[in-house]
Amino acid sequence: MTKRICLSGADMYELEEVFTGRRGIASVRTGYINAAPNARHEDVATGAAGGRMGIEICYDPKKIDISQLLDLHFAVVTPYSIDGQGYVRGSMYRAGVFYESAEDEPQIQLYLTFLAGKGRCPATGEHLTLNDPNSSAAARRVLHATMERLTSFQTAADEHQGYLKQHPETETYIDLARLRELVKF
């Protein structure tokens, strides 16, 4: 039995490379998440079709769980950037987790809640302030990653599948070589 989840937040080619070949992952495809029907690459890239650019992952939950997928995703995608990262910018690149199964919703919500509170000092009372780096509202990190029910995934054209394998000279924001050294699962 395989499950499906879609992720966004960076260049879809880089995300495809990050997840391809990992233990427990049956397939990874680039495409358009929750976009208008029959959306083309240009339509999503300009915002005309709505939705996000990202990847679809089919995985075996007995070999890799959703928290491991999210750990890897948010190791390479910052959930605190409002729209994308690196050279990809716009609402179509906002970090997101798109789930199909209602049983995944609480786990994803818990994970994003953890990220939202990461780096914040625990509450200590209304008159006591610890050395809290986030006590200033201006300095506080705000979580912009979203979670949504997956309503559609449209696979990108063949030329967008395995793009970095076909074009290894492409410069990437994610240091894929370093990631391969550090992450083994």
CSV table of N, CA and C in Angstrom, one decimal, residues 8-10 51-53 73-74 77-86 88-98 140-148 173:
chain,number,residue,atom,x,y,z
A,8,SER,N,5.6,21.7,-1.5
A,8,SER,CA,6.1,22.9,-2.3
A,8,SER,C,7.0,23.7,-1.4
A,9,GLY,N,7.6,24.7,-2.0
A,9,GLY,CA,8.4,25.6,-1.2
A,9,GLY,C,9.7,26.0,-1.8
A,10,ALA,N,10.1,25.3,-2.8
A,10,ALA,CA,11.4,25.6,-3.5
A,10,ALA,C,11.2,25.2,-5.0
A,51,GLY,N,-2.6,27.7,-7.5
A,51,GLY,CA,-1.9,26.5,-7.2
A,51,GLY,C,-0.4,26.8,-6.9
A,52,ARG,N,0.3,25.7,-6.7
A,52,ARG,CA,1.7,25.8,-6.4
A,52,ARG,C,2.5,24.8,-7.3
A,53,MET,N,3.7,25.2,-7.5
A,53,MET,CA,4.7,24.3,-8.2
A,53,MET,C,5.3,23.4,-7.1
A,73,HIS,N,12.0,17.6,4.1
A,73,HIS,CA,11.4,18.8,3.4
A,73,HIS,C,11.8,20.1,4.0
A,74,PHE,N,11.6,20.2,5.4
A,74,PHE,CA,11.9,21.4,6.0
A,74,PHE,C,13.4,21.6,6.4
A,77,VAL,N,13.8,23.4,2.8
A,77,VAL,CA,12.9,24.5,2.5
A,77,VAL,C,12.6,25.3,3.8
A,78,THR,N,12.8,26.6,3.8
A,78,THR,CA,12.5,27.3,5.0
A,78,THR,C,11.0,27.6,5.1
A,79,PRO,N,10.4,27.2,6.2
A,79,PRO,CA,9.0,27.5,6.4
A,79,PRO,C,8.7,28.9,6.8
A,80,TYR,N,9.7,29.7,7.1
A,80,TYR,CA,9.5,31.1,7.6
A,80,TYR,C,9.6,32.1,6.5
A,81,SER,N,9.9,31.7,5.2
A,81,SER,CA,9.9,32.6,4.1
A,81,SER,C,8.5,32.7,3.5
A,82,ILE,N,8.0,33.9,3.3
A,82,ILE,CA,6.6,34.0,2.8
A,82,ILE,C,6.3,33.4,1.5
A,83,ASP,N,7.2,33.6,0.5
A,83,ASP,CA,6.9,33.0,-0.8
A,83,ASP,C,8.2,32.6,-1.5
A,84,GLY,N,8.6,31.3,-1.3
A,84,GLY,CA,9.7,30.7,-1.9
A,84,GLY,C,11.0,31.0,-1.2
A,85,GLN,N,12.1,30.6,-1.9
A,85,GLN,CA,13.4,30.8,-1.3
A,85,GLN,C,14.4,30.8,-2.5
A,86,GLY,N,15.6,31.4,-2.2
A,86,GLY,CA,16.6,31.4,-3.3
A,86,GLY,C,16.1,32.3,-4.4
A,88,VAL,N,13.7,31.4,-6.6
A,88,VAL,CA,12.3,31.2,-6.9
A,88,VAL,C,11.5,31.9,-5.9
A,89,ARG,N,10.7,32.9,-6.4
A,89,ARG,CA,9.9,33.7,-5.6
A,89,ARG,C,8.5,33.9,-6.2
A,90,GLY,N,7.5,33.9,-5.3
A,90,GLY,CA,6.1,34.1,-5.7
A,90,GLY,C,5.3,33.2,-4.9
A,91,SER,N,4.0,33.5,-4.9
A,91,SER,CA,3.0,32.6,-4.1
A,91,SER,C,3.0,31.2,-4.6
A,92,MET,N,3.4,30.9,-5.9
A,92,MET,CA,3.4,29.6,-6.4
A,92,MET,C,4.5,28.7,-5.8
A,93,TYR,N,5.4,29.4,-5.0
A,93,TYR,CA,6.5,28.7,-4.4
A,93,TYR,C,6.4,28.6,-2.9
A,94,ARG,N,5.3,29.1,-2.3
A,94,ARG,CA,5.2,29.1,-0.8
A,94,ARG,C,5.3,27.7,-0.3
A,95,ALA,N,6.0,27.6,0.8
A,95,ALA,CA,6.1,26.2,1.5
A,95,ALA,C,4.8,25.7,1.8
A,96,GLY,N,4.6,24.4,1.5
A,96,GLY,CA,3.3,23.8,1.8
A,96,GLY,C,3.3,22.3,1.8
A,97,VAL,N,2.4,21.7,2.6
A,97,VAL,CA,2.2,20.3,2.7
A,97,VAL,C,0.8,20.0,2.3
A,98,PHE,N,0.6,19.2,1.3
A,98,PHE,CA,-0.7,18.9,0.8
A,98,PHE,C,-1.0,17.4,1.0
A,140,ARG,N,10.7,38.3,15.6
A,140,ARG,CA,10.1,37.0,15.7
A,140,ARG,C,9.9,36.4,14.3
A,141,ARG,N,10.2,35.1,14.3
A,141,ARG,CA,10.0,34.4,13.0
A,141,ARG,C,8.6,34.0,12.9
A,142,VAL,N,8.0,34.1,11.8
A,142,VAL,CA,6.6,33.8,11.5
A,142,VAL,C,6.5,32.6,10.6
A,143,LEU,N,5.8,31.6,10.9
A,143,LEU,CA,5.6,30.5,10.1
A,143,LEU,C,4.7,30.8,8.9
A,144,HIS,N,5.2,30.6,7.7
A,144,HIS,CA,4.4,30.9,6.5
A,144,HIS,C,4.0,29.6,5.7
A,145,ALA,N,4.6,28.5,6.2
A,145,ALA,CA,4.2,27.2,5.5
A,145,ALA,C,2.8,26.9,5.8
A,146,THR,N,2.1,26.3,4.8
A,146,THR,CA,0.7,26.0,5.0
A,146,THR,C,0.5,24.5,4.9
A,147,MET,N,-0.7,24.1,5.3
A,147,MET,CA,-1.1,22.7,5.1
A,147,MET,C,-2.5,22.8,4.5
A,148,GLU,N,-2.7,22.0,3.5
A,148,GLU,CA,-4.0,22.0,2.8
A,148,GLU,C,-4.3,20.6,2.3
A,173,TYR,N,19.9,26.1,-5.7
A,173,TYR,CA,20.0,26.8,-4.4
A,173,TYR,C,20.3,25.8,-3.3
